[in-house]
Amino acid sequence: MSVKYHISTKNLNIYYGQHRALGDITLEIPDKKITAIIGPSGCGKTTLLKSFNRLIDLQEGIKVEGEVLVDGENIYGPTVEITHLREKMGYLSQKPQVLPMSIYDNVAFGPRLHQTREKGKLNGLVERHLKEAGLWDEVKDRLHAPAAKLSIGQQQRLCLAMGLAVEPEAILCDEPTSALDPISAERVEQRFLALKQQYTIVLVTHTLRQAKRLADYIIFLYMGEMIESGPAKEIFEHPKHERTKAYIGGTIG
C-alpha cells in the first residue's frame, strides 16, 4: 500500500543567530500516522516541530533555509498566510495553556472566530471536540466553570479539544505528557491513538517507552542532524546507524 506524506522537508537548515540548530534535514512524515521525534535534550526536536507551523518565527534572530512542505506547498514561501497555516497545524505544548474563561468558551473560542456564532452549532462543536479529547464525561455538568479549576491533566485534554475545534489537519505535540501524572498521561496517549485515524500527529518525546507505545514512524535527531528515520518497528528492532543503536540502547543521551 502506498504511503501518503503530509509533511516533508528538503535541505532544511535553521539558525539561531550564528548557531545552526538544524542542519540539512530532509524527511517525510506520513499522513494519519503518529510520528515521534526522538533524541537527547538540545538536539533540535522542538525547533523541528515548530518549523512545521512557523512558530519559530516568534523568536528573534531566526533564519530558515530550505523548504518545509505541507500538502506539497512550501510554507516558507512569500504568499503563505501564516494564520491559516497555524489553523491547519494544531499545536499542543508541554504545559497546558488554557484561556482565562470557562471550559465551554475555551473550546468555542476558535469556532466563534472562524466558523460560526450560532449557539446550537457551537454547542454541538464543543460537545464533539470534548468527546474527541476524552473530556466530555468529566466536564459536561460544569461547562461554564473556569477552565483554570481543572486538573493539569484535564487542562491538557482541554487544550487538545481547543486545537481540534479549529479543524486542523495535523496535531503537533511538544512533550505533551511530561508535566502529567501517569494516569493523565495514559489518557492523553489513548486519545492520540484514537485520533490518528483522522489526523497526522507529530510528537516530540524524551521517553523511548512512549515512542515505542505510540509511534508508527520515528525521526531520530542528534546534535541538530537527522541520523535516521523510518517505520518505528524497523528503527527500534533493526537500526541502521551506530548512533541510533547507542541511543536506543541507552549508552548515549
PDB file of N, CA and C in Angstrom, residues 162-196:
ATOM      1  N   MET A 162      -9.380  22.257  22.275  1.00  0.00           N
ATOM      2  CA  MET A 162      -9.285  23.594  21.681  1.00  0.00           C
ATOM      3  C   MET A 162      -8.596  23.533  20.324  1.00  0.00           C
ATOM      4  N   GLY A 163      -7.519  22.737  20.263  1.00  0.00           N
ATOM      5  CA  GLY A 163      -6.813  22.593  18.990  1.00  0.00           C
ATOM      6  C   GLY A 163      -7.659  21.921  17.936  1.00  0.00           C
ATOM      7  N   LEU A 164      -8.410  20.898  18.328  1.00  0.00           N
ATOM      8  CA  LEU A 164      -9.261  20.181  17.373  1.00  0.00           C
ATOM      9  C   LEU A 164     -10.419  21.052  16.888  1.00  0.00           C
ATOM     10  N   ALA A 165     -10.835  22.007  17.715  1.00  0.00           N
ATOM     11  CA  ALA A 165     -12.004  22.824  17.388  1.00  0.00           C
ATOM     12  C   ALA A 165     -11.794  23.732  16.184  1.00  0.00           C
ATOM     13  N   VAL A 166     -10.543  24.003  15.819  1.00  0.00           N
ATOM     14  CA  VAL A 166     -10.305  24.817  14.620  1.00  0.00           C
ATOM     15  C   VAL A 166     -10.099  23.935  13.386  1.00  0.00           C
ATOM     16  N   GLU A 167     -10.389  22.637  13.557  1.00  0.00           N
ATOM     17  CA  GLU A 167     -10.370  21.665  12.464  1.00  0.00           C
ATOM     18  C   GLU A 167      -9.023  21.611  11.738  1.00  0.00           C
ATOM     19  N   PRO A 168      -7.973  21.251  12.465  1.00  0.00           N
ATOM     20  CA  PRO A 168      -6.650  21.157  11.840  1.00  0.00           C
ATOM     21  C   PRO A 168      -6.517  19.890  11.001  1.00  0.00           C
ATOM     22  N   GLU A 169      -5.450  19.832  10.235  1.00  0.00           N
ATOM     23  CA  GLU A 169      -5.099  18.607   9.513  1.00  0.00           C
ATOM     24  C   GLU A 169      -4.092  17.781  10.311  1.00  0.00           C
ATOM     25  N   ALA A 170      -3.289  18.474  11.106  1.00  0.00           N
ATOM     26  CA  ALA A 170      -2.229  17.819  11.874  1.00  0.00           C
ATOM     27  C   ALA A 170      -2.214  18.348  13.294  1.00  0.00           C
ATOM     28  N   ILE A 171      -1.705  17.534  14.217  1.00  0.00           N
ATOM     29  CA  ILE A 171      -1.536  17.935  15.610  1.00  0.00           C
ATOM     30  C   ILE A 171      -0.053  17.793  15.946  1.00  0.00           C
ATOM     31  N   LEU A 172       0.585  18.904  16.288  1.00  0.00           N
ATOM     32  CA  LEU A 172       1.995  18.928  16.647  1.00  0.00           C
ATOM     33  C   LEU A 172       2.089  18.973  18.168  1.00  0.00           C
ATOM     34  N   CYS A 173       2.780  18.020  18.766  1.00  0.00           N
ATOM     35  CA  CYS A 173       2.777  17.859  20.218  1.00  0.00           C
ATOM     36  C   CYS A 173       4.199  17.905  20.767  1.00  0.00           C
ATOM     37  N   ASP A 174       4.464  18.880  21.639  1.00  0.00           N
ATOM     38  CA  ASP A 174       5.803  19.054  22.197  1.00  0.00           C
ATOM     39  C   ASP A 174       5.833  18.504  23.620  1.00  0.00           C
ATOM     40  N   GLU A 175       6.251  17.254  23.768  1.00  0.00           N
ATOM     41  CA  GLU A 175       6.282  16.591  25.069  1.00  0.00           C
ATOM     42  C   GLU A 175       4.975  16.806  25.845  1.00  0.00           C
ATOM     43  N   PRO A 176       3.846  16.435  25.257  1.00  0.00           N
ATOM     44  CA  PRO A 176       2.552  16.826  25.818  1.00  0.00           C
ATOM     45  C   PRO A 176       2.165  16.130  27.117  1.00  0.00           C
ATOM     46  N   THR A 177       2.900  15.084  27.508  1.00  0.00           N
ATOM     47  CA  THR A 177       2.554  14.386  28.754  1.00  0.00           C
ATOM     48  C   THR A 177       3.620  14.538  29.828  1.00  0.00           C
ATOM     49  N   SER A 178       4.663  15.319  29.568  1.00  0.00           N
ATOM     50  CA  SER A 178       5.798  15.367  30.503  1.00  0.00           C
ATOM     51  C   SER A 178       5.425  16.003  31.832  1.00  0.00           C
ATOM     52  N   ALA A 179       4.407  16.871  31.860  1.00  0.00           N
ATOM     53  CA  ALA A 179       4.007  17.529  33.107  1.00  0.00           C
ATOM     54  C   ALA A 179       2.854  16.808  33.798  1.00  0.00           C
ATOM     55  N   LEU A 180       2.449  15.651  33.268  1.00  0.00           N
ATOM     56  CA  LEU A 180       1.244  14.981  33.753  1.00  0.00           C
ATOM     57  C   LEU A 180       1.580  13.776  34.630  1.00  0.00           C
ATOM     58  N   ASP A 181       0.644  13.439  35.510  1.00  0.00           N
ATOM     59  CA  ASP A 181       0.769  12.207  36.286  1.00  0.00           C
ATOM     60  C   ASP A 181       0.522  11.017  35.350  1.00  0.00           C
ATOM     61  N   PRO A 182       0.922   9.804  35.757  1.00  0.00           N
ATOM     62  CA  PRO A 182       0.829   8.650  34.851  1.00  0.00           C
ATOM     63  C   PRO A 182      -0.576   8.366  34.319  1.00  0.00           C
ATOM     64  N   ILE A 183      -1.604   8.536  35.152  1.00  0.00           N
ATOM     65  CA  ILE A 183      -2.968   8.251  34.692  1.00  0.00           C
ATOM     66  C   ILE A 183      -3.402   9.269  33.643  1.00  0.00           C
ATOM     67  N   SER A 184      -3.125  10.553  33.892  1.00  0.00           N
ATOM     68  CA  SER A 184      -3.474  11.593  32.918  1.00  0.00           C
ATOM     69  C   SER A 184      -2.696  11.402  31.622  1.00  0.00           C
ATOM     70  N   ALA A 185      -1.412  11.042  31.754  1.00  0.00           N
ATOM     71  CA  ALA A 185      -0.591  10.815  30.565  1.00  0.00           C
ATOM     72  C   ALA A 185      -1.158   9.675  29.733  1.00  0.00           C
ATOM     73  N   GLU A 186      -1.588   8.615  30.399  1.00  0.00           N
ATOM     74  CA  GLU A 186      -2.158   7.480  29.672  1.00  0.00           C
ATOM     75  C   GLU A 186      -3.425   7.891  28.925  1.00  0.00           C
ATOM     76  N   ARG A 187      -4.242   8.732  29.538  1.00  0.00           N
ATOM     77  CA  ARG A 187      -5.473   9.186  28.878  1.00  0.00           C
ATOM     78  C   ARG A 187      -5.155   9.999  27.628  1.00  0.00           C
ATOM     79  N   VAL A 188      -4.155  10.869  27.725  1.00  0.00           N
ATOM     80  CA  VAL A 188      -3.763  11.656  26.552  1.00  0.00           C
ATOM     81  C   VAL A 188      -3.229  10.735  25.456  1.00  0.00           C
ATOM     82  N   GLU A 189      -2.395   9.774  25.831  1.00  0.00           N
ATOM     83  CA  GLU A 189      -1.870   8.823  24.843  1.00  0.00           C
ATOM     84  C   GLU A 189      -3.004   8.058  24.160  1.00  0.00           C
ATOM     85  N   GLN A 190      -4.010   7.653  24.916  1.00  0.00           N
ATOM     86  CA  GLN A 190      -5.143   6.924  24.335  1.00  0.00           C
ATOM     87  C   GLN A 190      -5.869   7.781  23.309  1.00  0.00           C
ATOM     88  N   ARG A 191      -5.959   9.077  23.592  1.00  0.00           N
ATOM     89  CA  ARG A 191      -6.631   9.977  22.626  1.00  0.00           C
ATOM     90  C   ARG A 191      -5.814  10.064  21.341  1.00  0.00           C
ATOM     91  N   PHE A 192      -4.491  10.133  21.461  1.00  0.00           N
ATOM     92  CA  PHE A 192      -3.658  10.183  20.260  1.00  0.00           C
ATOM     93  C   PHE A 192      -3.877   8.946  19.396  1.00  0.00           C
ATOM     94  N   LEU A 193      -3.915   7.780  20.027  1.00  0.00           N
ATOM     95  CA  LEU A 193      -4.101   6.545  19.263  1.00  0.00           C
ATOM     96  C   LEU A 193      -5.444   6.533  18.550  1.00  0.00           C
ATOM     97  N   ALA A 194      -6.476   7.096  19.188  1.00  0.00           N
ATOM     98  CA  ALA A 194      -7.789   7.164  18.545  1.00  0.00           C
ATOM     99  C   ALA A 194      -7.814   8.216  17.443  1.00  0.00           C
ATOM    100  N   LEU A 195      -7.153   9.349  17.671  1.00  0.00           N
ATOM    101  CA  LEU A 195      -7.231  10.480  16.738  1.00  0.00           C
ATOM    102  C   LEU A 195      -6.397  10.288  15.482  1.00  0.00           C
ATOM    103  N   LYS A 196      -5.429   9.373  15.506  1.00  0.00           N
ATOM    104  CA  LYS A 196      -4.578   9.219  14.314  1.00  0.00           C
ATOM    105  C   LYS A 196      -5.352   8.677  13.115  1.00  0.00           C
TER     106      LYS A 196
END
